[in-house]
Structure formats: structure tokens, C-alpha cells
Short mmCIF file of N, CA and C in Angstrom, two decimals:
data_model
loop_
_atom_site.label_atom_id
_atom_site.label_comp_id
_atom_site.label_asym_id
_atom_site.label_seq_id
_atom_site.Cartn_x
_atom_site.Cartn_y
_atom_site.Cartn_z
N UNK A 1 143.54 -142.16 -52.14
CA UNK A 1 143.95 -141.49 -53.37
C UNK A 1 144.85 -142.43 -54.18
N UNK A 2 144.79 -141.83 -55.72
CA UNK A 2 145.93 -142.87 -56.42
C UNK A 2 147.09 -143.15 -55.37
N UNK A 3 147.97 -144.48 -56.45
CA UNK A 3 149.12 -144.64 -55.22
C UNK A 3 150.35 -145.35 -56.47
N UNK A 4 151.02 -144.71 -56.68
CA UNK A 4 151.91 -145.44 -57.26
C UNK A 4 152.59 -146.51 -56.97
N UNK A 5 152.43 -147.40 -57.13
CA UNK A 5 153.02 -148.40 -56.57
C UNK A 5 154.21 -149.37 -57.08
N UNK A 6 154.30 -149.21 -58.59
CA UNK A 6 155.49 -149.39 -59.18
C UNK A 6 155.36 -149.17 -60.53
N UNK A 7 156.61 -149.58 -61.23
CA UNK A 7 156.76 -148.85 -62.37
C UNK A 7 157.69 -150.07 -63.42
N UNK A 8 156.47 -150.30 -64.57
CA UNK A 8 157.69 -151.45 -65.44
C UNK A 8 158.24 -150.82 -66.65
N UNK A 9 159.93 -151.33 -66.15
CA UNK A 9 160.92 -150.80 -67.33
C UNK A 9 162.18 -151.86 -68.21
N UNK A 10 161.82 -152.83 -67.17
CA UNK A 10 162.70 -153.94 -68.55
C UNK A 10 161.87 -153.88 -69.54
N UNK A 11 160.75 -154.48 -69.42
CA UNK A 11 159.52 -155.43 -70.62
C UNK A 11 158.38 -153.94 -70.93
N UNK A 12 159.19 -152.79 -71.26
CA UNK A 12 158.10 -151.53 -71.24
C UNK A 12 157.90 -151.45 -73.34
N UNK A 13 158.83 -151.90 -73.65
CA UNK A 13 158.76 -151.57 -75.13
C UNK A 13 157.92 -152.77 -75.69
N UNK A 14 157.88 -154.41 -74.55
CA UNK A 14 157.28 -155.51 -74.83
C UNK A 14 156.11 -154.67 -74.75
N UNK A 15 155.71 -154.68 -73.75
CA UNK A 15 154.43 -154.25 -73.21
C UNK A 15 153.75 -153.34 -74.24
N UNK A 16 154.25 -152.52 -74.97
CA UNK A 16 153.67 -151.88 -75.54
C UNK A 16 153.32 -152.11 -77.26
N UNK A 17 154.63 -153.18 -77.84
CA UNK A 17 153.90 -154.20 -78.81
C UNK A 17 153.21 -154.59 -78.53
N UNK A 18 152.98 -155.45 -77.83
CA UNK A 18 151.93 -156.16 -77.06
C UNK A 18 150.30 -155.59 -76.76
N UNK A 19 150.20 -154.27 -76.50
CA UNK A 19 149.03 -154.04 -76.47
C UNK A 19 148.63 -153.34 -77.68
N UNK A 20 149.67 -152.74 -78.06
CA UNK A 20 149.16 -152.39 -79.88
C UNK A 20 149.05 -153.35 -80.63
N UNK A 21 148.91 -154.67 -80.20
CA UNK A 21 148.20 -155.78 -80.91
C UNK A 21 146.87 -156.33 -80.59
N UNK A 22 146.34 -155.93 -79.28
CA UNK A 22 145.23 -156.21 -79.00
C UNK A 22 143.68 -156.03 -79.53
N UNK A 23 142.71 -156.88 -79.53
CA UNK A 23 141.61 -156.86 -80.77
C UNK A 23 141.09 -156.04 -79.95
N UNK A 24 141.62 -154.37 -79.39
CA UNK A 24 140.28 -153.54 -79.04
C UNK A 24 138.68 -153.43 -80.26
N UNK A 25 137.52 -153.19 -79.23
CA UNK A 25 136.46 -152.79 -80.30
C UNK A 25 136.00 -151.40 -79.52
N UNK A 26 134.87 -151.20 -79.97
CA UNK A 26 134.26 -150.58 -78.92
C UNK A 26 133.15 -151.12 -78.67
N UNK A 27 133.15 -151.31 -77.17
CA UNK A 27 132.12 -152.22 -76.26
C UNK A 27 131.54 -152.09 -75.40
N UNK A 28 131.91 -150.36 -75.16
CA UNK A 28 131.06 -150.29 -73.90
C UNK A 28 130.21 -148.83 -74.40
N UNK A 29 129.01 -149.05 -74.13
CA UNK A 29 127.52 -147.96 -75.18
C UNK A 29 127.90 -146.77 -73.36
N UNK A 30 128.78 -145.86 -72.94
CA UNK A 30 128.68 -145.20 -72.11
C UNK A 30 129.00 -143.85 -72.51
N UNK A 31 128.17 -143.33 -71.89
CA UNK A 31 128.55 -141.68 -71.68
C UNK A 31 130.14 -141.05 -71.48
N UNK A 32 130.62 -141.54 -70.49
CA UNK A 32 131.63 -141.52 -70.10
C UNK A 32 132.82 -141.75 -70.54
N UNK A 33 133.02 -142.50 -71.42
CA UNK A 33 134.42 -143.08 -72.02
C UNK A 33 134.18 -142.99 -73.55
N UNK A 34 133.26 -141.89 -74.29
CA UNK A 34 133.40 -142.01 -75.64
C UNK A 34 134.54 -142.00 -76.72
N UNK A 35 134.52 -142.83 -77.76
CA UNK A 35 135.57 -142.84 -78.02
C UNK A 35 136.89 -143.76 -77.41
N UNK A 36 137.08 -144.29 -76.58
CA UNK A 36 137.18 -145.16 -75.97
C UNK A 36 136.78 -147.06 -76.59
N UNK A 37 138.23 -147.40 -76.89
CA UNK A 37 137.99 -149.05 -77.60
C UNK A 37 138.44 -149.83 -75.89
N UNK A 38 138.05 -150.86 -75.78
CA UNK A 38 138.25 -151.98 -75.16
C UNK A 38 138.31 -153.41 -75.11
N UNK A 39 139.02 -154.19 -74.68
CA UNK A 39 139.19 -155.36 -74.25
C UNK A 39 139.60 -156.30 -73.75
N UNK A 40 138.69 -157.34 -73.29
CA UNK A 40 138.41 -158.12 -71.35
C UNK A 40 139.46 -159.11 -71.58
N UNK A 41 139.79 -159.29 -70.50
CA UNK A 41 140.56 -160.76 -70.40
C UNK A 41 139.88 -161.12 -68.82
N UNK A 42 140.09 -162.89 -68.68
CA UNK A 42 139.29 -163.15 -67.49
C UNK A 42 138.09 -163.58 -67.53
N UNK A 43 137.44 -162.60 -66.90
CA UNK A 43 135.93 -162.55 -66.99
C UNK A 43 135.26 -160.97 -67.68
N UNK A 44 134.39 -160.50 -68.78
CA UNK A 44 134.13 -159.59 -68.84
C UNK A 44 132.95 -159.23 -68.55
N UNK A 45 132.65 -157.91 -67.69
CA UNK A 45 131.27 -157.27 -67.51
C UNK A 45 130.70 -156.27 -67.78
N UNK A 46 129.63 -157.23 -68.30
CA UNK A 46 128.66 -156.02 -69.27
C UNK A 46 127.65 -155.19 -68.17
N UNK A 47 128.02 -154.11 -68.24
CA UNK A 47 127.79 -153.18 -66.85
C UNK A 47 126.63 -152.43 -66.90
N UNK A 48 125.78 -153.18 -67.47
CA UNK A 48 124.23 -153.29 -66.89
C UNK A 48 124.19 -152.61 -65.47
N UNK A 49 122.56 -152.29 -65.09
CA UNK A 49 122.83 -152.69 -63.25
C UNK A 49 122.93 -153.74 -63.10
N UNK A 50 122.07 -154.73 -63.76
CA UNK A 50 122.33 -155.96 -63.29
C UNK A 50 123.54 -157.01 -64.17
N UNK A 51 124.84 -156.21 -63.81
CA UNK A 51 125.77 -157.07 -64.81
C UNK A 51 125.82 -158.38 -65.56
N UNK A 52 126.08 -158.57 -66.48
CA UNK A 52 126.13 -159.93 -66.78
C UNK A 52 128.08 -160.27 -67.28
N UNK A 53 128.20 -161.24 -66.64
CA UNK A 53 129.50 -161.77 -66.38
C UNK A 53 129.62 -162.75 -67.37
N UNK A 54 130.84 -162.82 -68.52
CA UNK A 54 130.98 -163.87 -69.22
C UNK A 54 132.60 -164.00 -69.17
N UNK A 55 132.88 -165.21 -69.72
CA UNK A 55 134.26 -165.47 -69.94
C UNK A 55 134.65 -164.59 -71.50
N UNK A 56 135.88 -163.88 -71.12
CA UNK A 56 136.95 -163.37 -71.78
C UNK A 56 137.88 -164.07 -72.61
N UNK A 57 138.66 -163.23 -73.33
CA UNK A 57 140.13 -163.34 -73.89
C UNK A 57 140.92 -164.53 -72.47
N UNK A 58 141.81 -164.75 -73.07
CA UNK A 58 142.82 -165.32 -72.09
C UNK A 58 144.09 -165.10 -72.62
N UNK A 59 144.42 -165.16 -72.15
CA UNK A 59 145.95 -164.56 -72.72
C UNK A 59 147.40 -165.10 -71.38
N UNK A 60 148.65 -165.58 -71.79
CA UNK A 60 149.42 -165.71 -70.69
C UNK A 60 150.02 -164.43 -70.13
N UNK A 61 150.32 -164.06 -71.01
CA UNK A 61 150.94 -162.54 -70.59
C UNK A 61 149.90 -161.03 -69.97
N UNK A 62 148.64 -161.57 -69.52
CA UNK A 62 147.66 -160.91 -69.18
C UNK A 62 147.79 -161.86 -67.72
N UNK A 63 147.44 -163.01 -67.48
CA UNK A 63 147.83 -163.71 -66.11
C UNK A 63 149.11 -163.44 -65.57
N UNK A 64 149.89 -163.78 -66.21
CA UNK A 64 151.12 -163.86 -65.30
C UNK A 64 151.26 -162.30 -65.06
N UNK A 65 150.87 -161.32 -65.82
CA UNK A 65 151.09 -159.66 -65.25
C UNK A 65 149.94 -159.69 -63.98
N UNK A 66 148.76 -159.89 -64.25
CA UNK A 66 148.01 -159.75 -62.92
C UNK A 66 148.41 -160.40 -61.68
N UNK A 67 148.42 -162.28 -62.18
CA UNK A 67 148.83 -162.46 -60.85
C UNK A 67 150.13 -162.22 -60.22
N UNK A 68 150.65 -161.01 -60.51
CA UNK A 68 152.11 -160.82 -59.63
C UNK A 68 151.39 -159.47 -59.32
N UNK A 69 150.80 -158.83 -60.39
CA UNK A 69 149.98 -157.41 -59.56
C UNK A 69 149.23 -157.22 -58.73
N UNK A 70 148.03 -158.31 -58.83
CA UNK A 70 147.12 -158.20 -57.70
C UNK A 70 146.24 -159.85 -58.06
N UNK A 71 146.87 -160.92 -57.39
CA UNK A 71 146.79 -162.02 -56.98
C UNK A 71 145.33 -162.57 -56.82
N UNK A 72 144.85 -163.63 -57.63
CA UNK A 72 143.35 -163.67 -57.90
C UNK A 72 142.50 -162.97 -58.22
N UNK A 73 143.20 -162.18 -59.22
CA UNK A 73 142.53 -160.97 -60.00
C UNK A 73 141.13 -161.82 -61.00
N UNK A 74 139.96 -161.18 -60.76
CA UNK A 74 139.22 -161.76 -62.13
C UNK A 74 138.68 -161.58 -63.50
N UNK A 75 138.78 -160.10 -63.21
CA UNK A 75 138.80 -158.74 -64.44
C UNK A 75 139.91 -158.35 -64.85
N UNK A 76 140.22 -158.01 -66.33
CA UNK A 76 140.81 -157.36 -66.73
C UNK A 76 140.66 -156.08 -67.92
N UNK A 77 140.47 -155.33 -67.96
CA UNK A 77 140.52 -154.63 -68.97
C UNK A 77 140.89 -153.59 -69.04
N UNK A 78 141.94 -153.76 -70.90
CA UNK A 78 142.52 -153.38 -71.65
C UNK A 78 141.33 -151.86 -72.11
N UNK A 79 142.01 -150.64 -72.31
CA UNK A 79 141.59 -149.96 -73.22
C UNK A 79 142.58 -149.00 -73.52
N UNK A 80 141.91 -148.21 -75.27
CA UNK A 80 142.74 -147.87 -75.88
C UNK A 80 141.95 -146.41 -75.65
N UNK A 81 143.02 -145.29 -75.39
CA UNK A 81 142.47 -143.84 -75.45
C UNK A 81 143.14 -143.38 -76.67
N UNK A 82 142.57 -142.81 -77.98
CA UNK A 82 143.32 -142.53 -79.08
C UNK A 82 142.54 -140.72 -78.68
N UNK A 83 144.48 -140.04 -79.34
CA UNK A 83 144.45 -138.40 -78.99
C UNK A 83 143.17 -137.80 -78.78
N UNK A 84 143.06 -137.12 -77.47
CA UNK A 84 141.76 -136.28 -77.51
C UNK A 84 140.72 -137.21 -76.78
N UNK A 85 140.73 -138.44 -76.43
CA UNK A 85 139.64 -139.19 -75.64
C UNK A 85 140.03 -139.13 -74.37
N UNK A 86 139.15 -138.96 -73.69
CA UNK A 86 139.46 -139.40 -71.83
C UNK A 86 138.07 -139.79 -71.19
N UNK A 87 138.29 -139.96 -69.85
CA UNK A 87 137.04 -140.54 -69.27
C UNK A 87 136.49 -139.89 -68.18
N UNK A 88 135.33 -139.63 -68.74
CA UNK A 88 134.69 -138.29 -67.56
C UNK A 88 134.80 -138.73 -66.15
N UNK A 89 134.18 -137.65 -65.23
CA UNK A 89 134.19 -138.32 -63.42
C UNK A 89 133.41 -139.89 -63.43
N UNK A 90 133.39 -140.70 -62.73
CA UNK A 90 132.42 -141.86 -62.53
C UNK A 90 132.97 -142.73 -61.27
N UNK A 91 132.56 -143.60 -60.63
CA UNK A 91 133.00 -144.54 -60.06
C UNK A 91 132.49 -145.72 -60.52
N UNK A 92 133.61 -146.84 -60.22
CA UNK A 92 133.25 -148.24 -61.24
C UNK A 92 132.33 -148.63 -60.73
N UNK A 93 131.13 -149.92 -60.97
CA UNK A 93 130.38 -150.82 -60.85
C UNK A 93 130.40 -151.32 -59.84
N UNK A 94 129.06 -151.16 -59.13
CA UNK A 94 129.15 -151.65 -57.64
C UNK A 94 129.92 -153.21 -57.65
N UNK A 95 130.01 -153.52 -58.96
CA UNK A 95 129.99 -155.24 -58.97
C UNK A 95 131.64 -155.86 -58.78
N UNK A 96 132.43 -154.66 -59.20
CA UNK A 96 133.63 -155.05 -58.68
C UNK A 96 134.02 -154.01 -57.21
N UNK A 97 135.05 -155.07 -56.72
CA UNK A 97 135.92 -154.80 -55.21
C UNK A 97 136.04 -153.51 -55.32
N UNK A 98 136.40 -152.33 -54.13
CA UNK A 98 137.23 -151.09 -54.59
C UNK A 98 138.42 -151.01 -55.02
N UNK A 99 139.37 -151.51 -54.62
CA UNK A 99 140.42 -151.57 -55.19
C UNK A 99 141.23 -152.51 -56.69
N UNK A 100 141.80 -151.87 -57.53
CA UNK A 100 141.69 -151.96 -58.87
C UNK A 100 143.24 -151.41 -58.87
N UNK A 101 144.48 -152.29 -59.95
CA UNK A 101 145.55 -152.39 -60.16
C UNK A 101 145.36 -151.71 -61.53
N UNK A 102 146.42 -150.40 -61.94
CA UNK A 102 146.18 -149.89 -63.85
C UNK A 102 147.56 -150.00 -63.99
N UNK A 103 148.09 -150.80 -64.74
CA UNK A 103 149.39 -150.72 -65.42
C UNK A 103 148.82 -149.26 -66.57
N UNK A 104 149.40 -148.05 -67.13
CA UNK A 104 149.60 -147.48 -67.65
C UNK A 104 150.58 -147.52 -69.13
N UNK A 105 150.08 -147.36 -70.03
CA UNK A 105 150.99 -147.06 -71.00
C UNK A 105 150.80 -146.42 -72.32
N UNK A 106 151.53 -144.92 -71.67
CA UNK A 106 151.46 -143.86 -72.27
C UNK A 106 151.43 -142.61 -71.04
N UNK A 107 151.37 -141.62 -71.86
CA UNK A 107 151.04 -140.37 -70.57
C UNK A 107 149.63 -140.10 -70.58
N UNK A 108 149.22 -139.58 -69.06
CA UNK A 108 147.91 -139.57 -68.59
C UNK A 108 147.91 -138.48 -67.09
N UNK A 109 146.81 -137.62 -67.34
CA UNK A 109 146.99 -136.69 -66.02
C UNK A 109 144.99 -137.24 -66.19
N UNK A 110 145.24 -138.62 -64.38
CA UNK A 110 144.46 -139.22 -63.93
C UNK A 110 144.06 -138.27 -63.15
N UNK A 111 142.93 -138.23 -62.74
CA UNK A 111 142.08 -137.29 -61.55
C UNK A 111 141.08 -137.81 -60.71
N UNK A 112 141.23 -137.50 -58.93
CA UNK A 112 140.27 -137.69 -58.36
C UNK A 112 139.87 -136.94 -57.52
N UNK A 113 139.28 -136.92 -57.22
CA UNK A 113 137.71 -135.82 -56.20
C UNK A 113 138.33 -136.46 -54.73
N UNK A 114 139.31 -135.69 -54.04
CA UNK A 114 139.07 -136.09 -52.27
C UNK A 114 138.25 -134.80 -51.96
N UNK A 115 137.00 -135.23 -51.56
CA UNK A 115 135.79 -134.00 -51.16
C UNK A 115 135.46 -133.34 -52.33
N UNK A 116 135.65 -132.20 -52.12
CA UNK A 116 135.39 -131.19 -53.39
C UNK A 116 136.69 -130.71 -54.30
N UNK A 117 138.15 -130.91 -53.72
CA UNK A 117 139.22 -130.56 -54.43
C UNK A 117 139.83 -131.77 -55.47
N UNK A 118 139.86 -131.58 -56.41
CA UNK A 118 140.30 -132.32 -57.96
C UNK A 118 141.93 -132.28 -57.63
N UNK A 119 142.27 -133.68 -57.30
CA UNK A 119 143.54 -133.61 -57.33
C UNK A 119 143.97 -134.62 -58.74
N UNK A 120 144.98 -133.80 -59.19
CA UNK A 120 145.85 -134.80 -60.56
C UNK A 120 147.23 -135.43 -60.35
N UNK A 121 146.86 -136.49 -61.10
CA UNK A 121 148.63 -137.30 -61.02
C UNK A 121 149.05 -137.64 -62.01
N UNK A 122 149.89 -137.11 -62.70
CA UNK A 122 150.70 -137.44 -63.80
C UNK A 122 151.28 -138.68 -64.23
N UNK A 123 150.71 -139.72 -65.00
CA UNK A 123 151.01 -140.98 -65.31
C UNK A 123 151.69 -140.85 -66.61
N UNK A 124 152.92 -141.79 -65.95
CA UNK A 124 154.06 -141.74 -67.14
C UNK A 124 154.29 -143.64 -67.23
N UNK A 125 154.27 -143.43 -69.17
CA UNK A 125 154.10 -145.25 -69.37
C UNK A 125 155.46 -145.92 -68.60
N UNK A 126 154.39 -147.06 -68.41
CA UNK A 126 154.96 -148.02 -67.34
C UNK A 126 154.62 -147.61 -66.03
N UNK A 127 154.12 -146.53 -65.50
CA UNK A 127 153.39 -146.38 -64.13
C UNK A 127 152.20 -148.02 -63.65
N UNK A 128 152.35 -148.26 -62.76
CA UNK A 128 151.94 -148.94 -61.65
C UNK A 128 150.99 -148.24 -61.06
N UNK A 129 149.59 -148.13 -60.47
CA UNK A 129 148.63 -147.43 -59.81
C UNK A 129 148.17 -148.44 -59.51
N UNK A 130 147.93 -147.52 -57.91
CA UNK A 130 146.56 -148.74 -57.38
C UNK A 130 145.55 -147.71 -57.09
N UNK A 131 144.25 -147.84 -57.28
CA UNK A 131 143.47 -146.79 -57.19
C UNK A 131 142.01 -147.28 -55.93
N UNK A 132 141.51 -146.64 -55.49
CA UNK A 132 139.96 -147.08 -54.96
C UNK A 132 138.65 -146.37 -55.84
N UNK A 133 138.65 -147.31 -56.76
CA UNK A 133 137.55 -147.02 -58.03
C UNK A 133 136.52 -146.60 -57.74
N UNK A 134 135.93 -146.54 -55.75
CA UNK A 134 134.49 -146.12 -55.76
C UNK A 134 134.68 -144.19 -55.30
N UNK A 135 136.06 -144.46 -55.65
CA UNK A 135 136.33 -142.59 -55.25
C UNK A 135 135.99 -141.73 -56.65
N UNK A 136 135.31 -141.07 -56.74
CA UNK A 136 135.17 -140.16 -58.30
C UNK A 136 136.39 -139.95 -58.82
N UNK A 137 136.96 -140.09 -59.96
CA UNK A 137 137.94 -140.45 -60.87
C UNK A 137 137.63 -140.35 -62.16
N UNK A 138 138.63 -139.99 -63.11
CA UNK A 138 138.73 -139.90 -64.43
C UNK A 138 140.22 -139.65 -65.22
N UNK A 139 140.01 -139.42 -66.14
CA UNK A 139 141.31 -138.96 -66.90
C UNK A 139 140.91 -137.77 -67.89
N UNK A 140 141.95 -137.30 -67.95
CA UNK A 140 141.74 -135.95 -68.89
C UNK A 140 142.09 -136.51 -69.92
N UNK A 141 141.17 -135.88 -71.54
CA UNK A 141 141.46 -136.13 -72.91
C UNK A 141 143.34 -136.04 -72.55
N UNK A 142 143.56 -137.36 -73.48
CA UNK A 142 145.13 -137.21 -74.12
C UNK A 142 145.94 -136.22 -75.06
N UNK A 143 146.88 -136.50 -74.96
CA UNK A 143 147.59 -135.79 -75.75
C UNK A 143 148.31 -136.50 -76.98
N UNK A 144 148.06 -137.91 -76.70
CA UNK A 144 148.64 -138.53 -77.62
C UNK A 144 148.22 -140.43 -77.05
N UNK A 145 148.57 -141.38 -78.21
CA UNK A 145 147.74 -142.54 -77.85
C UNK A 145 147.86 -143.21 -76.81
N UNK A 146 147.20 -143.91 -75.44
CA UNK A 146 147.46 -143.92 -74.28
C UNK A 146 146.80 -145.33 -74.12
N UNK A 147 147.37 -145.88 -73.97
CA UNK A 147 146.48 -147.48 -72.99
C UNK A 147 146.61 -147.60 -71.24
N UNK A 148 145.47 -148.34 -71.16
CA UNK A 148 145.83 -148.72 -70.15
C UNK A 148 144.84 -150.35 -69.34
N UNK A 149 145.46 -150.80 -68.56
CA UNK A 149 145.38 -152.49 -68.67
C UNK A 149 145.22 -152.30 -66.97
N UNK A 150 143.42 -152.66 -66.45
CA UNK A 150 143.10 -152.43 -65.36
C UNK A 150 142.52 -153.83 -64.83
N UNK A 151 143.33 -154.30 -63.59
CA UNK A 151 143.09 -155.28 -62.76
C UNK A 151 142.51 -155.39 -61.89
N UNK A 152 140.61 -156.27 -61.71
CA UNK A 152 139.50 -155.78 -60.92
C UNK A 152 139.73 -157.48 -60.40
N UNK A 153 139.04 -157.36 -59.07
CA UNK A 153 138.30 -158.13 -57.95
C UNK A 153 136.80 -157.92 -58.36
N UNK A 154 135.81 -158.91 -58.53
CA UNK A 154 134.69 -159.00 -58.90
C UNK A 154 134.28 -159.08 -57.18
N UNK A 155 133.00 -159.02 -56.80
CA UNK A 155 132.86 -158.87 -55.55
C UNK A 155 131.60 -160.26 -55.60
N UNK A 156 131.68 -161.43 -54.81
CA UNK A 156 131.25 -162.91 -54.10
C UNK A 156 130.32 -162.58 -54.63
N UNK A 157 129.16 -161.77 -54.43
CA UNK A 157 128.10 -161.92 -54.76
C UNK A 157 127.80 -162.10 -55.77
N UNK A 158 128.64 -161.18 -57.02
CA UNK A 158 128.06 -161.07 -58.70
C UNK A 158 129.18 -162.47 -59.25
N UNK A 159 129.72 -163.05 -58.34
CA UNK A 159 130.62 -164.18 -59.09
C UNK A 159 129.33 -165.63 -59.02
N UNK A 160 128.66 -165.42 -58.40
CA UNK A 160 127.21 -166.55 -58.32
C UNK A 160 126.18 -166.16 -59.18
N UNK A 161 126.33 -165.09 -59.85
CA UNK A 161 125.68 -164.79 -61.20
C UNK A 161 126.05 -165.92 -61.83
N UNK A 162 124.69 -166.48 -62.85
CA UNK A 162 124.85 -167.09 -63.75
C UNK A 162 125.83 -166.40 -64.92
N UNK A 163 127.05 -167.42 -65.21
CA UNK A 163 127.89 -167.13 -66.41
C UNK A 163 127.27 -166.90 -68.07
N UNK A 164 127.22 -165.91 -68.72
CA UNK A 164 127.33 -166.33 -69.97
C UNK A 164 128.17 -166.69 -70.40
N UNK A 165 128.05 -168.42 -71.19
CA UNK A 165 128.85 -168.76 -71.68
C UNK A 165 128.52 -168.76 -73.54
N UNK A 166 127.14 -168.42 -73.75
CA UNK A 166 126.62 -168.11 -75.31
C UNK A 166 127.41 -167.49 -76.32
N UNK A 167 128.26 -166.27 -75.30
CA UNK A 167 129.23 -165.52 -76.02
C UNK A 167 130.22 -165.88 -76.94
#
């Protein structure tokens, strides 16, 4: 189940200039996250079945946050939930690891399925989560504008995918 794992409060007002500057678009054509802007740093995947993996944004302040969060991270992505968007049940892409780091920022009542009971956890900005993405999960529509900045492990196999680098 979610897991809080820490919580940033010096650099929380940085953090949040900071991502209200980011070139979200909308980029991902899904059911699930309508409404919903995003964007990759790293490597980004276009979540095909058969993903295709290209190089991302880069950014320092996107590295140096991952690698102290979750250390040889190769995904990242940024998205923006504006009032009233959330993201239905799903589990992520076979193509990344299960486990997945969400810095939070904003409020968010995250949800996951242990069996058949819907348990919720109240995410307050600057929350720390570590989650296991192949557990059914979502977020409930907001209440107000909400980001959040999620740190994936790509899994050996889809990293020997040929790169797009055309992008």
C-alpha cells in the first residue's frame, strides 16, 4: 500500500515555482487521466504496448531530486491536475519496475484497491510516497490545482529497446 515516506518543507514554495513553470502539454491520448497535462524528464514513454522510449527534458533540479529519492531513477514524470481532473483505477505499464517515488504538490485523496476494499490517503503538498504502481490506484478529481512529479525504474528489458532519438 501507499507509504509515506517523507515530506519536503524547506524548498516546498521552490518546488512549487518551479513546477508552475514547467512546459506541461497534453501527451498522453488515455482514458484515464483526461484532462490531465504532462511532462518527461529522463527518458519518456510513449505507452503503446509496445512502448517506445525516447530521451526527455533534463533538468538539474529534476536529477538531483530523484537521485536522492530513488537512486538511478530513469523516468520522470511531471503532471499537472487542474480543479476537477483525477485519474481513474489503472496500473502503470508493464514497462516500468513496480515501485515508483511521487513527490506531491498540492492536496490529493490517492486511492488503492487491497482486494476489493478502496483504501484512501490524504496527500498533503510536499508529501513523499512510495507506491507499487502494479496495485490498482488512482486519484480522486481535485479540489483545487495539484501536481505531481513521479519517479519510475524502467524495467532491463524495455531499456534495449531501440531509443528514439528523431524526437
Amino acid at each position: 500500500m501507499v507509504e509515506i515516506v517523507g515530506h519536503i518543507k524547506t524548498d516546498l514554495e521552490k518546488l512549487h515555482r518551479w513546477v508552475e513553470q514547467q512546459p506541461v502539454t497534453t501527451l498522453l491520448n488515455s482514458n484515464y487521466a483526461r484532462g490531465r497535462l504532462e511532462c518527461y524528464y529522463g527518458l519518456a514513454v510513449d505507452l503503446k504496448k509496445q512502448p517506445t522510449i525516447r530521451p526527455a527534458s533534463q533538468g538539474p533540479q529534476v536529477t538531483a531530486l530523484g537521485d536522492r529519492l530513488l537512486p538511478n531513477w530513469h523516468s520522470a514524470l511531471l503532471c499537472k491536475y487542474p480543479t476537477g481532473v483525477g485519474i481513474n483505477p489503472h496500473r502503470d505499464h508493464t514497462c516500468f519496475q513496480p515501485w515508483a517515488i511521487i513527490v506531491n504538490v498540492g492536496e490529493a485523496n490517492f486511492f488503492e484497491y487491497n482486494g476489493r476494499e478502496r483504501v484512501v490517503t490524504q496527500l498533503h503538498s510536499g508529501d513523499v510516497v512510495r507506491i507499487n504502481t502494479k496495485i490498482l490506484h488512482g486519484v480522486e478529481p481535485v479540489k483545487s490545482l495539484r501536481y505531481s512529479l513521479t519517479f519510475r525504474h524502467i524495467k532491463a528489458e524495455f531499456l534495449t529497446l531501440p531509443i528514439d532519438f528523431s524526437v
